[in-house]
Coordinates of C-alpha atoms and ligand atoms in Angstrom, one line a residue:
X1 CA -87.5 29.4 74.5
X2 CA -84.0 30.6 73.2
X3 CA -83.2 28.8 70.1
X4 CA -79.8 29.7 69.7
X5 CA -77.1 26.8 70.6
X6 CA -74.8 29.0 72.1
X7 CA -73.9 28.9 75.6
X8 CA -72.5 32.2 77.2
X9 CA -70.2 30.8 80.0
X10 CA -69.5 33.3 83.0
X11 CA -66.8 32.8 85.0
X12 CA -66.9 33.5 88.9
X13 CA -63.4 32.6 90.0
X14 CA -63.2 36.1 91.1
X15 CA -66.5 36.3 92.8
X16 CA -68.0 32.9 93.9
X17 CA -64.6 31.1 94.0
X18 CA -62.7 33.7 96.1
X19 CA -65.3 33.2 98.3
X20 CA -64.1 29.5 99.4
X21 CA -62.2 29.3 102.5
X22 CA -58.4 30.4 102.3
X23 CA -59.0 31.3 98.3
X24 CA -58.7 35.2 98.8
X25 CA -56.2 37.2 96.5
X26 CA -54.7 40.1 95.7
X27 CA -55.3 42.6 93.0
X28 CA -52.4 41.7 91.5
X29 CA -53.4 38.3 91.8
X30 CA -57.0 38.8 90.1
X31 CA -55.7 40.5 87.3
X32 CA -53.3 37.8 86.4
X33 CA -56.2 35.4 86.3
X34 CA -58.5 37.9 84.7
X35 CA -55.8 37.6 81.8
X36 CA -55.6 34.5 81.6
X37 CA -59.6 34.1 81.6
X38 CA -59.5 36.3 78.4
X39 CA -56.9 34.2 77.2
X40 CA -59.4 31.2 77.7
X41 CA -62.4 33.4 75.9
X42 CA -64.7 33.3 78.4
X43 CA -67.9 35.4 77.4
X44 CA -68.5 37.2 80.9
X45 CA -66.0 37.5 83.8
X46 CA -67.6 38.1 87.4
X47 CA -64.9 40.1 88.9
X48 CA -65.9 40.5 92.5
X49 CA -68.7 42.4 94.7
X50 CA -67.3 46.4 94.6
X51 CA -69.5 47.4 97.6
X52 CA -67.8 44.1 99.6
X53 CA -64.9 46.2 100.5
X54 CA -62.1 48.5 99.1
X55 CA -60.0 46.1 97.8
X56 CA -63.2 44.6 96.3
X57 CA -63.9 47.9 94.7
X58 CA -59.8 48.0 93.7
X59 CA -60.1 44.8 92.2
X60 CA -63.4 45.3 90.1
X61 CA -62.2 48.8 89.1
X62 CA -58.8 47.5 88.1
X63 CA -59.8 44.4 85.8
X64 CA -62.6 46.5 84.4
X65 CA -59.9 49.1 82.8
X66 CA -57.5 46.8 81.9
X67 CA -59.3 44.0 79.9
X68 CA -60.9 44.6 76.8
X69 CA -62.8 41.8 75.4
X70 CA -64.9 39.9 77.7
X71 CA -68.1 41.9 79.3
X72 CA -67.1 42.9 83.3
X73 CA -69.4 42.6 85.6
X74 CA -69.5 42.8 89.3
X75 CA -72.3 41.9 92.2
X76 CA -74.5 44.0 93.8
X77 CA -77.4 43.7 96.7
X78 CA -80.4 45.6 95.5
X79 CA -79.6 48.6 97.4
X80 CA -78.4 51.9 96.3
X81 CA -75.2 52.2 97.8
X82 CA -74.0 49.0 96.3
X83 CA -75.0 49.3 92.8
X84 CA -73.5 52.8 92.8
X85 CA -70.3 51.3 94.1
X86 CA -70.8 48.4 91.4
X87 CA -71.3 50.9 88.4
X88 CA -68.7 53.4 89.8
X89 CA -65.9 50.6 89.7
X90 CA -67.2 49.1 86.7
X91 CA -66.9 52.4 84.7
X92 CA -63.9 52.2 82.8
X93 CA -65.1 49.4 80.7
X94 CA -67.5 49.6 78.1
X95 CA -68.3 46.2 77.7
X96 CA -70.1 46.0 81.3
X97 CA -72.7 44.2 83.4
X98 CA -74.3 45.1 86.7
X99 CA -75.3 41.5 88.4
X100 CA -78.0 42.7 91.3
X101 CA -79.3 39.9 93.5
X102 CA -82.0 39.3 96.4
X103 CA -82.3 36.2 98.6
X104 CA -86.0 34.3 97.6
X105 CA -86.7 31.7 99.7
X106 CA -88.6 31.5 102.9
X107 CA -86.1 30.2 104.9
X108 CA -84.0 33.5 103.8
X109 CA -86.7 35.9 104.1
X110 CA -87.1 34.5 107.6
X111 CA -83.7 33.8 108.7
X112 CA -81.4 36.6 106.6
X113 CA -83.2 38.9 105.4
X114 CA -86.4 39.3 108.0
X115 CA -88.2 40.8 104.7
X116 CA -91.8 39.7 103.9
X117 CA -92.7 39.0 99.9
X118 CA -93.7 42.4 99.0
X119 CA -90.7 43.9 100.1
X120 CA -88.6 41.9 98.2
X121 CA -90.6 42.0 95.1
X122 CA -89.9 45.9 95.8
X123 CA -86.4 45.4 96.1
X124 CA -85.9 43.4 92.9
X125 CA -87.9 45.4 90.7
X126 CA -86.3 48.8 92.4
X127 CA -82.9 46.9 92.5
X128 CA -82.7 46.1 88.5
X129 CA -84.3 49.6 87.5
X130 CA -81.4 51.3 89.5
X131 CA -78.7 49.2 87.7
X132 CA -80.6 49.8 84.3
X133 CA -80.0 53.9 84.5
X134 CA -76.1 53.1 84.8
X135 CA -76.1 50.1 82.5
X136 CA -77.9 48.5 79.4
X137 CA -76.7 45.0 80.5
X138 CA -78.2 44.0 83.7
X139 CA -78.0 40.5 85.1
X140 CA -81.4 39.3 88.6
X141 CA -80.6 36.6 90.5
X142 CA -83.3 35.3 93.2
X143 CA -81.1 33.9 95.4
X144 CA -81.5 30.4 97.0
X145 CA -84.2 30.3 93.6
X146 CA -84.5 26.2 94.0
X147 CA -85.8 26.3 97.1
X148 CA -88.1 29.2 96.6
X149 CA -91.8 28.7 96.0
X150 CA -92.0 28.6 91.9
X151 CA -95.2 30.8 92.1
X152 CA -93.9 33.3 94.2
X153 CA -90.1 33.0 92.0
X154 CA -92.1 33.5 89.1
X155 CA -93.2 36.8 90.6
X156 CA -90.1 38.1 91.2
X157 CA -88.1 37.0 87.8
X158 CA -91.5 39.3 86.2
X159 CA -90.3 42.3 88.2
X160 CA -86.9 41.7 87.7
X161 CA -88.3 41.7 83.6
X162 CA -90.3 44.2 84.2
X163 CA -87.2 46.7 85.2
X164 CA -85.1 45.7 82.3
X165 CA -83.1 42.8 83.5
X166 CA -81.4 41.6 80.1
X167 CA -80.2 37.9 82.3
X168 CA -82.2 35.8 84.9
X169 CA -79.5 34.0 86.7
X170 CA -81.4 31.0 89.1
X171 CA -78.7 29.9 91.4
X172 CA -79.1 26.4 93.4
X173 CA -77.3 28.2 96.3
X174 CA -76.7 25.5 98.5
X175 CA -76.2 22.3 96.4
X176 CA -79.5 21.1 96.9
X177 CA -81.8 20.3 93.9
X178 CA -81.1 17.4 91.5
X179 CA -80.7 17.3 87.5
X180 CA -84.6 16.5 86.6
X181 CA -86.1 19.1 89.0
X182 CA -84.1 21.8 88.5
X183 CA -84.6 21.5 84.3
X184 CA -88.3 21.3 85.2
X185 CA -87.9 24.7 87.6
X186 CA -86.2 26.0 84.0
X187 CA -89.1 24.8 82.1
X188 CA -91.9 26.5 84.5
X189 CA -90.5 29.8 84.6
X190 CA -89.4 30.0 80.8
X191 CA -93.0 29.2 80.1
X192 CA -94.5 31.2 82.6
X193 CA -92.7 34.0 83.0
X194 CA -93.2 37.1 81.1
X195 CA -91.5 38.6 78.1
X196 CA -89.1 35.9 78.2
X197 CA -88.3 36.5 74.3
X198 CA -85.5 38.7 74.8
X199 CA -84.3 37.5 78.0
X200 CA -81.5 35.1 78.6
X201 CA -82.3 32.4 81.2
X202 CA -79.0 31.4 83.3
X203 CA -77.7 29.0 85.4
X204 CA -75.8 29.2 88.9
X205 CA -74.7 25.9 90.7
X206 CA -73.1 24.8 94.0
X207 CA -71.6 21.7 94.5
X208 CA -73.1 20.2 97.8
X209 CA -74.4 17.3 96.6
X210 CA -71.8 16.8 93.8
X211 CA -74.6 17.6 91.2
X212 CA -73.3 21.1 89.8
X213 CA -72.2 20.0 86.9
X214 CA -75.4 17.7 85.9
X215 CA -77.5 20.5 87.0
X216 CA -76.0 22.7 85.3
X217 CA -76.7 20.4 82.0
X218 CA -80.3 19.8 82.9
X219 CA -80.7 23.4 83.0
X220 CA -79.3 24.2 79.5
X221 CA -81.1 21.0 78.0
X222 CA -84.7 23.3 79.0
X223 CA -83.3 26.7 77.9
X224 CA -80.6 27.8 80.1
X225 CA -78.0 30.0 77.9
X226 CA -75.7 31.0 80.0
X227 CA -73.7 29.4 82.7
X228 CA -71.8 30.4 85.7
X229 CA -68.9 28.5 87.0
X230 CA -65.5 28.4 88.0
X231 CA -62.1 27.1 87.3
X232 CA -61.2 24.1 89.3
X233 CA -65.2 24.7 90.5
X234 CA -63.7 26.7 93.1
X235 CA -66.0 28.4 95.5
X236 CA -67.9 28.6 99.1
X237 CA -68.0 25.0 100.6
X238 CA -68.0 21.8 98.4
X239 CA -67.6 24.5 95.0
X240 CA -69.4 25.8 92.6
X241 CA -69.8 24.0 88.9
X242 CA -66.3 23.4 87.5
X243 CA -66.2 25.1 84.7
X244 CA -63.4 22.8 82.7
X245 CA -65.8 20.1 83.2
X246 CA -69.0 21.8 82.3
X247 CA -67.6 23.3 78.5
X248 CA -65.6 19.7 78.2
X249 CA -69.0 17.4 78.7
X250 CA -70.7 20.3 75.8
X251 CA -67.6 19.7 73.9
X252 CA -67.0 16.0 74.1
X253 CA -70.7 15.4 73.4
X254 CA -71.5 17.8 71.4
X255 CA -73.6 15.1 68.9
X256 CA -76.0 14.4 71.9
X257 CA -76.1 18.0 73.2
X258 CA -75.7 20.3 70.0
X259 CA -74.3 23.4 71.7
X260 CA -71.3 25.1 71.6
X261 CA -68.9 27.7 74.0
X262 CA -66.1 29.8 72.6
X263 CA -64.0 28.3 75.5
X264 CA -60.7 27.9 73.6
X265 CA -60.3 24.6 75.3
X266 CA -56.6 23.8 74.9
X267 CA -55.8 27.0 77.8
X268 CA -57.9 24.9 80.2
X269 CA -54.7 23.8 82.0
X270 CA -53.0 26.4 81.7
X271 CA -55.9 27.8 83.3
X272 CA -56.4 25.6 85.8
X273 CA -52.8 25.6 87.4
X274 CA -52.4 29.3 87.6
X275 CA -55.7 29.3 89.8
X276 CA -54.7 26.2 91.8
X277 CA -50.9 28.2 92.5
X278 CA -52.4 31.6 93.0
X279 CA -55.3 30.6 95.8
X280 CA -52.9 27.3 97.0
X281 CA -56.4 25.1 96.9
X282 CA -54.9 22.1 95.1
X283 CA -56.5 19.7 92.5
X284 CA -57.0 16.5 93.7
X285 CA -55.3 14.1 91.3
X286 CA -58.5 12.1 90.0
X287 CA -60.3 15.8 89.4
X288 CA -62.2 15.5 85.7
X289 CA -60.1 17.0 83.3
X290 CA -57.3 19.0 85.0
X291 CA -56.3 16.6 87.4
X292 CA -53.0 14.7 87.4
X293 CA -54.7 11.5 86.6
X294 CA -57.3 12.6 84.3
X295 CA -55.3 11.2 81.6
X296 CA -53.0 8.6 83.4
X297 CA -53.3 4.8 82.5
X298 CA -52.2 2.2 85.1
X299 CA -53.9 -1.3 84.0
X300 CA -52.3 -3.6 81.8
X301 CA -55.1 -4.4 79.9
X302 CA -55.7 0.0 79.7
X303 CA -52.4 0.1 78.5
X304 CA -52.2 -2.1 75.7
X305 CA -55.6 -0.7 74.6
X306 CA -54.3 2.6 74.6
X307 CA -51.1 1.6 72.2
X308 CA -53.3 0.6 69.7
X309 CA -55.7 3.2 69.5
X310 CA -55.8 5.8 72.3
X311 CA -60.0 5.9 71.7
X312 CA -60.4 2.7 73.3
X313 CA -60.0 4.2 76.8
X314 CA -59.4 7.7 76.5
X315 CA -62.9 10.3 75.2
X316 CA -60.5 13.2 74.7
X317 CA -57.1 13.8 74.3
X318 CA -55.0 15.5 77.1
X319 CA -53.7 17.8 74.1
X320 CA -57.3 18.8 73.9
X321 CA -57.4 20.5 77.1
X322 CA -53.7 21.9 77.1
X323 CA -52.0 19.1 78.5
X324 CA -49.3 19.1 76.1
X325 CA -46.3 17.1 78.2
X326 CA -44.1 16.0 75.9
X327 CA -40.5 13.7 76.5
X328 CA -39.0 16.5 76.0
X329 CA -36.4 16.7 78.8
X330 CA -34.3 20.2 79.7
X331 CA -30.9 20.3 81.6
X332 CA -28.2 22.2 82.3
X333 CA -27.0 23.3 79.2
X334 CA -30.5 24.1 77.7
X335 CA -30.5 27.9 76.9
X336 CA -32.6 30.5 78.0
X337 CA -34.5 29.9 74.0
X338 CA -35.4 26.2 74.9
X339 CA -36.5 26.8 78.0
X340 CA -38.7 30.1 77.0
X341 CA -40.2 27.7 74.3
X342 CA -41.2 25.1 76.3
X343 CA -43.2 27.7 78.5
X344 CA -44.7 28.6 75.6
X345 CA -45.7 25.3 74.4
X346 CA -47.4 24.2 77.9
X347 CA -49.8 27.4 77.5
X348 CA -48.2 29.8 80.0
X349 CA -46.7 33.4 79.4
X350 CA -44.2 35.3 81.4
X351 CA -44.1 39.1 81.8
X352 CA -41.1 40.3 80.6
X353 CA -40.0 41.1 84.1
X354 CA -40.3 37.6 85.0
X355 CA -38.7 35.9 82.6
X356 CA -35.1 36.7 84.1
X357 CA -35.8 35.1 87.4
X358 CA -37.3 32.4 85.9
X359 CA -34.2 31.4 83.8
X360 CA -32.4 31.8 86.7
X361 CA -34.4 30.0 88.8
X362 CA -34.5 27.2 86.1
X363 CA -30.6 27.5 85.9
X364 CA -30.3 27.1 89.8
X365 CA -32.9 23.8 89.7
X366 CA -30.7 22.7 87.1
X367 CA -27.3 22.2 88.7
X368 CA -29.1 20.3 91.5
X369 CA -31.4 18.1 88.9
X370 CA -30.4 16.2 86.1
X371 CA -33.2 16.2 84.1
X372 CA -35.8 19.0 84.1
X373 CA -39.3 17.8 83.4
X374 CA -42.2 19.6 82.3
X375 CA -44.2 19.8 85.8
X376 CA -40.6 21.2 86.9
X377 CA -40.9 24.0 84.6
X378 CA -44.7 24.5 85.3
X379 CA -43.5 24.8 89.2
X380 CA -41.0 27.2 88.6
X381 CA -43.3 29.3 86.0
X382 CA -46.2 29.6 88.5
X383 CA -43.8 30.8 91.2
X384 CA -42.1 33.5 89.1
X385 CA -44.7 36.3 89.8
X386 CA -45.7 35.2 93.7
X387 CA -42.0 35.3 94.3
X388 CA -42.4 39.4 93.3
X389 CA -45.2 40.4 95.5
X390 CA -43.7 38.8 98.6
X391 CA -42.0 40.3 101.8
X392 CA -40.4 37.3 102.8
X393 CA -37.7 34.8 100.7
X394 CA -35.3 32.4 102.0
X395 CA -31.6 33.3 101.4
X396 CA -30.2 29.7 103.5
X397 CA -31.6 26.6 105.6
X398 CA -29.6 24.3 106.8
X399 CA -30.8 21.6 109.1
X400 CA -30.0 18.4 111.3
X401 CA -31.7 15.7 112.9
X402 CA -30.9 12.6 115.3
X403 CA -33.3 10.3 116.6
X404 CA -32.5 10.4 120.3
X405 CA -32.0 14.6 120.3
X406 CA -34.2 15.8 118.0
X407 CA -33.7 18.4 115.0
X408 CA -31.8 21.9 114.9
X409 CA -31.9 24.0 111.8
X410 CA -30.6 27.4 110.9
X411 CA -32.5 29.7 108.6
X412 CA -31.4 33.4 107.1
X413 CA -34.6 34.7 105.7
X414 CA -34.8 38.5 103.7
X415 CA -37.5 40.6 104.0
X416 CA -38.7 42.8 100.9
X417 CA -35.9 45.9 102.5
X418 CA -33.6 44.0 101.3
X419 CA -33.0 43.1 105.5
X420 CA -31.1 39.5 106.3
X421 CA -32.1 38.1 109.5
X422 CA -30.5 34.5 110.6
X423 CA -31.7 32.6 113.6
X424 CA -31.6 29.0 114.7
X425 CA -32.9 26.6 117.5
X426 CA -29.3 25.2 118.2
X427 CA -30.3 25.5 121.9
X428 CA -33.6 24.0 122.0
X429 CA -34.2 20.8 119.3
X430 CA -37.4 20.4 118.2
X431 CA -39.0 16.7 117.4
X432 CA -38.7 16.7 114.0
X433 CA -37.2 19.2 111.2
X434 CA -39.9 21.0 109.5
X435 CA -41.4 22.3 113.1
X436 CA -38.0 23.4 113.9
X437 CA -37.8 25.2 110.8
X438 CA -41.5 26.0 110.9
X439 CA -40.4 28.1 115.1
X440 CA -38.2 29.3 113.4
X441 CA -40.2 31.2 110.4
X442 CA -42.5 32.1 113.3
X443 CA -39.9 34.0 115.7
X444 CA -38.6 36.0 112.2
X445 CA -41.6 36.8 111.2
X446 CA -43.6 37.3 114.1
X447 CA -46.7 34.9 112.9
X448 CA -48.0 32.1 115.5
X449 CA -50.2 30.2 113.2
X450 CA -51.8 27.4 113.8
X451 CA -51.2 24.1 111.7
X452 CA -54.3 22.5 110.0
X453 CA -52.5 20.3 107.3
X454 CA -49.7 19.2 106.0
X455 CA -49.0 17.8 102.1
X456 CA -46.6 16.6 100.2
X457 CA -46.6 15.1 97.1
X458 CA -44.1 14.6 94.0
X459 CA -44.1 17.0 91.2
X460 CA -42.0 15.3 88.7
X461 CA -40.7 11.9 88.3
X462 CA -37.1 10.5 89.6
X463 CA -35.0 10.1 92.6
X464 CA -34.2 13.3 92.5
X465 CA -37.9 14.8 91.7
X466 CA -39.0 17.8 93.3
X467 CA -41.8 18.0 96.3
X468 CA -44.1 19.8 96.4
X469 CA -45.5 20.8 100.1
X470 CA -49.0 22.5 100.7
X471 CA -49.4 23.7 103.8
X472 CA -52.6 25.4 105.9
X473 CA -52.8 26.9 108.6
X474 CA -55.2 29.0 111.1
X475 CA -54.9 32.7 111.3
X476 CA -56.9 35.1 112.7
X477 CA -60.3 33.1 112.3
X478 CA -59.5 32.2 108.8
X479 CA -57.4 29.7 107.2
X480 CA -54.7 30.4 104.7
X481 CA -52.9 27.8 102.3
X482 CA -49.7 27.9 100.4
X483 CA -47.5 25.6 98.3
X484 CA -43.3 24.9 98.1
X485 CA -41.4 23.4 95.7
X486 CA -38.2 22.0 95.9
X487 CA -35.7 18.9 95.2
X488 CA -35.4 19.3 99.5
X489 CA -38.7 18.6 101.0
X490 CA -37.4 20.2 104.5
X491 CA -36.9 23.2 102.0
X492 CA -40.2 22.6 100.3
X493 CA -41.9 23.5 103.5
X494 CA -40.0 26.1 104.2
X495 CA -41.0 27.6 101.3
X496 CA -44.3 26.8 101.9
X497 CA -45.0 28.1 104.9
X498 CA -42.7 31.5 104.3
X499 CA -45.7 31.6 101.3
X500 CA -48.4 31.3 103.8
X501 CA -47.2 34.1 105.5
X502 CA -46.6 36.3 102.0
X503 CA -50.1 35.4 101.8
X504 CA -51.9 36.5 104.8
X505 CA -49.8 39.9 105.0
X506 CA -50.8 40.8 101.3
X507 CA -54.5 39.6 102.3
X508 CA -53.5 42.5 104.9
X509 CA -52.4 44.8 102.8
X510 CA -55.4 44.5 100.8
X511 CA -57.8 45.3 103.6
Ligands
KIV1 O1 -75.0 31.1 95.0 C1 -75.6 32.1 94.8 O2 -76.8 32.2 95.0 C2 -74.9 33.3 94.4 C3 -75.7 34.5 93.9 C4 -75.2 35.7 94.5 C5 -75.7 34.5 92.4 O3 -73.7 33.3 94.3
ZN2 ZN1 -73.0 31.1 94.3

């Protein structure tokens, strides 16, 4: 068993969590986050499958030469043709990992694969010896590993050894084992396995049953070292283990569990909301640690507790994890220094080209707004770079509504040539005004997409607090998501839905 109490934590945002319905991004989009990842010290980031497609490879390629600091890794089936790809786009970095994988289980080497045993023993050994001549650092996983038979998973992890695999990763695919069995399945193959010494044992969860997290734990309590997750737990259906929760419950109890990350916890917010504005997917306001109400106290008797010594109902402190609201109130005639030091003191960074539209954006929010708040500034940092990569911006919406006739609205929209096109529905009222607005968005751009849901919420606090709109819709097979902020909620979604459609034509572009 590894003895040593540090936890490597891997982060798959870029891999397992772009995988979740309506979570795909850009390049652009990856990179930012990969940045910010760095920013947050994560050990290993997992920055997409390179054989997946070309915008895969792009992606892989691009975060691999431009961060230095965390090992990059990408995923690869164990074939030929993809771990090529893998170590091709993975080739600029010398702080690299090649992550090969085979499915295990019988009910994937029935159902998915149509491979018997021997064939994918074959393939795994074959798989991680490939990888090996383009890379020291080679991470196996056995996919679907917790419901694979443990003697014939104990096979397999040998080969993988065998071929130089440096990290066994045992994923719980599909959210199915619970906390004691799965540190048991730890426990049988760190003791039966061979030439375990030098290898480090790691740990993959989904979220099906809601047990990620604790699994995740039970894992590392029988000699997991590493651990896969990723912000917000993002990934294919109910998520994959979150990973602000994960390195906070190690942190928080560190007494009962002795371990440590290097997760630089305070840019765990930070973290968190440039994920949740970037993929749209938002954090539901009783989510552990990053949510809205992680922190919040509503009963009396909570309250009074809390004034006298916040440890009587709080186990960490919102600072802790880069929460770091203050009173602190901006208006109009804050400067462009106060307001570029507040973004700095909630965690975030603009690029230098962003910062001008940003202040100006800030200025603009500022004549309509008396009092600028911190989740105002938050909303108008987050938007600063989508607003760059984006065909389509609203120039003017103006809209009307009765209760016997129905709503009209008129709407000049730009497109990224710099093209103003107006249109409104003067002739035909819709029922209410955001589907008037949302026809209109359609004829301009073309898009029929079909509504799935439809959010608002309140970003800030005051009669005149912004709203935030999240909309989804249905596009091609596939649903997309995408947020609006505004003191006008009939703007909000505007904004919204014009980002939906930014959204699926650079998931285009990318393709
Ligand atoms: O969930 C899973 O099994 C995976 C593997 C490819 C590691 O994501
Ligand atoms: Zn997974």
């Amino acid at each position: 068993m590894n003895d040593s109490r540090e936890i490597i934590i891997f982060d798959t945002t870029l891999r397992d969590g772009e995988q979740a319905p309506g979570c795909s991004m850009t390049i652009g989009e990856k990179l930012k986050i990969a940045h910010s990842l760095k920013e947050l010290n994560v050990d290993v980031i997992e920055a997409g499958f390179a054989a997946a497609s070309p915008g895969d490879f792009d992606a892989v390629s691009t975060i691999a030469s431009e961060i230095d600091g965390p090992t990059i890794c990408s995923l690869a089936r164990c074939n030929e043709s993809d771990i090529e790809k893998a170590n091709e786009a993975l080739k600029p970095n010398k702080n690299r990992r090649i992550h090969v994988f085979v499915a295990t289980s019988e009910i994937h080497l029935k159902h998915k694969l149509n491979m018997a045993k021997d064939e994918v023993l074959k393939a795994a050994f074959e798989g991680v010896k490939m990888a090996k001549s383009f890379c020291e650092n080679v991470e196996f996983s056995p996919e679907d590993a917790s419901r694979t038979d443990h003697g014939f998973l104990t096979e397999v992890v040998d080969a993988a050894i065998e071929a130089g695999a440096t990290t066994i990763n045992v994923p719980d695919t599909v959210g199915y084992t619970i906390p004691y069995e799965f540190g048991e399945l730890f426990n049988h193959l760190i003791k039966n396995c061979t030439n375990t010494e030098n290898v480090i044992f790691s740990v993959h969860c989904h979220d099906d049953l809601g047990l990620s997290v604790a699994n995740s734990l039970a894992a590392v309590e029988s000699g997991a070292r590493q651990i896969e997750c990723t912000i917000n737990g993002i990934g294919e259906r109910a998520g994959n283990t979150s990973l602000e929760e994960v390195c906070m419950a190690i942190k928080t109890r560190e007494e009962y569990f002795d371990f440590q990350t290097s997760i630089d916890s305070t840019k765990l917010y930070p973290t968190s909301r440039l994920v949740s504005s970037i993929t749209g997917m938002h954090v539901p306001r009783n989510k552990a640690i990053v949510g809205d109400n992680a922190f919040a106290h509503e009963a009396g008797i909570h309250q009074h507790g809390m004034l006298r010594d916040s440890s009587t109902y709080e186990i960490m402190k919102p600072q802790d994890v880069g929460i770091a609201r203050s009173n602190l109130v901006l208006g109009k005639h804050s400067g462009r220094h106060a307001f570029l030091d507040r973004i700095n003191d909630l965690g975030f960074a603009l690029e230098k080209d962003e910062i001008d539209p940003a202040f100006e954006e800030f200025k603009k929010l500022a004549d309509r707004k008396k009092e600028i708040f911190d989740t105002d500034i938050e909303a108008i940092v987050l938007n600063a770079d989508i607003a760059n990569m984006s065909r389509w911006s609203l120039l003017d919406l103006e809209t009307s509504s009765g209760s016997s006739w129905g709503s009209t609205a008129s709407l000049k929209l730009k497109d990224s040539d710099d093209k103003i096109i107006e249109r409104d529905n003067h002739d035909d009222p819709a029922s209410g005004p955001i589907e008037a607005v949302f026809n209109i968005i359609s004829d301009i751009t073309g898009y029929a997409l079909e509504l799935v849901n439809f959010e608002i919420h309140s970003v800030s606090v005051g009669d005149d607090a912004q709203g935030e709109v999240t909309v989804t819709v249905g596009y091609d097979g596939q649903n997309y998501r995408g947020n609006g902020v505004s003191t006008d909620i009939i703007e909000s979604g505007a904004l919204a839905y014009l980002e939906v459609i930014n959204r699926i034509e650079r998931n285009q572009a990318k393709h």
